[in-house]
CSV table of C-alpha atoms in Angstrom, one decimal:
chain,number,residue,atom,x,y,z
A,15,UNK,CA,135.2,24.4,109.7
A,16,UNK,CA,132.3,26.3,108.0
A,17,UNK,CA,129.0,25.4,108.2
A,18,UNK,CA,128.5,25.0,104.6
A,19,UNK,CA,131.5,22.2,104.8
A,20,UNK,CA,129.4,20.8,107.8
A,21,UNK,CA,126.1,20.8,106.6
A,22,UNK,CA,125.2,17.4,105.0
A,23,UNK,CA,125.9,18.0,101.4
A,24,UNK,CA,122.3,17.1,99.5
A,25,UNK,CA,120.2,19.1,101.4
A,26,UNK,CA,122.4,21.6,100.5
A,27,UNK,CA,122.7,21.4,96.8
A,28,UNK,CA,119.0,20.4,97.0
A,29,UNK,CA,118.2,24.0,98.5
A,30,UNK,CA,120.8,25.8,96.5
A,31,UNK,CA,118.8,24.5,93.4
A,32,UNK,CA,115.6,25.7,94.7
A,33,UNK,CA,116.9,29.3,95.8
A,34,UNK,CA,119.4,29.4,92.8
A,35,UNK,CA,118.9,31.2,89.5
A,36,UNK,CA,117.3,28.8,87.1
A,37,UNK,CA,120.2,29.2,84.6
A,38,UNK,CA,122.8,29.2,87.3
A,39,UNK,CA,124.2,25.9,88.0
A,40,UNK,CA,124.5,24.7,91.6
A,41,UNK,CA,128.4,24.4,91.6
A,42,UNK,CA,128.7,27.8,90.6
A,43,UNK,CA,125.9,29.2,92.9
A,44,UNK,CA,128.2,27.6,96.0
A,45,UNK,CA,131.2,28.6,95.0
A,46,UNK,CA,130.2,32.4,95.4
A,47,UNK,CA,130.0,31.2,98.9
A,48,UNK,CA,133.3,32.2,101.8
A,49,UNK,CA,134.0,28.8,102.1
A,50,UNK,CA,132.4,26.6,99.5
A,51,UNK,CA,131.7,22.8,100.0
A,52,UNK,CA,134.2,20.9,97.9
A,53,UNK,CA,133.2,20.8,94.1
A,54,UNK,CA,133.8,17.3,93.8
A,55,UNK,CA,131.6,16.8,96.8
A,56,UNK,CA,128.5,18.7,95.0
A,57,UNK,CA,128.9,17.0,91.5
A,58,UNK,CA,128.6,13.8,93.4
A,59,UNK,CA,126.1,14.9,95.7
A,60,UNK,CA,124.0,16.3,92.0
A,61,UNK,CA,124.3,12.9,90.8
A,62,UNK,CA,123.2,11.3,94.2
A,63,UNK,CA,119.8,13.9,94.0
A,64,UNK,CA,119.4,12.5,90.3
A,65,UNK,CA,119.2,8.9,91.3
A,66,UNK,CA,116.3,10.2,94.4
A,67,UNK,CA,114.8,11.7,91.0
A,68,UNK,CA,114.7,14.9,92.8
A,69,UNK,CA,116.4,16.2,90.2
A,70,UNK,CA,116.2,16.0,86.2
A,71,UNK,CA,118.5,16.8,83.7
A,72,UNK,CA,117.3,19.1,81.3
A,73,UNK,CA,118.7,21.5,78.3
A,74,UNK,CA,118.8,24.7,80.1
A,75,UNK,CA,120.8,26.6,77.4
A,76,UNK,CA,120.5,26.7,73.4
A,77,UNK,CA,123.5,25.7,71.4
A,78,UNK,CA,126.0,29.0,70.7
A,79,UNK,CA,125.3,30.2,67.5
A,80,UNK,CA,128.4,31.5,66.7
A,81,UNK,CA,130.4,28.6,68.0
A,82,UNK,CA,128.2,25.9,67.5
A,83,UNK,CA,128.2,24.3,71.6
A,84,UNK,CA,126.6,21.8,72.7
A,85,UNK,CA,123.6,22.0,74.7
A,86,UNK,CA,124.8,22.0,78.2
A,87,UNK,CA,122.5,20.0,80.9
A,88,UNK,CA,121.6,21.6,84.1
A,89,UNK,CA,119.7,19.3,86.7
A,90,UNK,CA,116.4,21.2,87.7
A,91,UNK,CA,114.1,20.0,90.6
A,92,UNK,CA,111.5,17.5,89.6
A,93,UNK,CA,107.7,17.9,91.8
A,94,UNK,CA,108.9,15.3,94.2
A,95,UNK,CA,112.1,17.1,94.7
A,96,UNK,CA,110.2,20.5,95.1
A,97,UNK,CA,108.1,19.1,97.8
A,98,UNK,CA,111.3,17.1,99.8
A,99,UNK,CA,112.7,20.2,100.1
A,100,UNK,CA,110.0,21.5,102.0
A,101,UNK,CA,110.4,18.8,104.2
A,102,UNK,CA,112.4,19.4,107.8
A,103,UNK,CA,114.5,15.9,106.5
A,104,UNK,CA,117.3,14.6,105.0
A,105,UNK,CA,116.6,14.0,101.2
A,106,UNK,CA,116.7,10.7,101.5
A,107,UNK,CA,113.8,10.4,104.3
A,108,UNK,CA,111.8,12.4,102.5
């Protein structure tokens, strides 16, 4: 098994936020990986860092002009989220 598929999940997305491109999301920063954590492991693991409010949902993108989109939302790391993952803990000790 990979390590990324062993590591424990939030400390992963938290870090891949913090190291990712700010208009990359997180899913699509670990999928570039060799053997990516399970998507439906990360969007739950997002939603889990949300609740810590280590991360906040934000706009991160302008509506397409031409086709009229919706803003898309893009959790970004809040101060306490920027300092956790600092930390040498799980999220949820820090």
């Amino acid at each position: 098994m990979a390590e990324m598929q062993r590591a424990e999940i939030h400390d992963l997305c938290l870090h891949a936020r913090l190291i990712a491109p700010p208009n990359m999301a997180v899913r699509d920063f670990l999928q570039m990986a060799s053997e990516p954590p399970f998507p439906h492991s990360i969007e739950k693991s997002m939603a889990f860092l949300e609740l810590l409010r280590v991360l906040c949902a934000e706009a991160t993108s302008q509506a397409d002009m031409s086709n009229r989109l919706p803003v898309e939302m893009e959790p970004q790391l809040t101060n306490l989220g920027k300092l956790i993952a600092q930390l040498p803990l799980e999220s949820q000790l820090g």
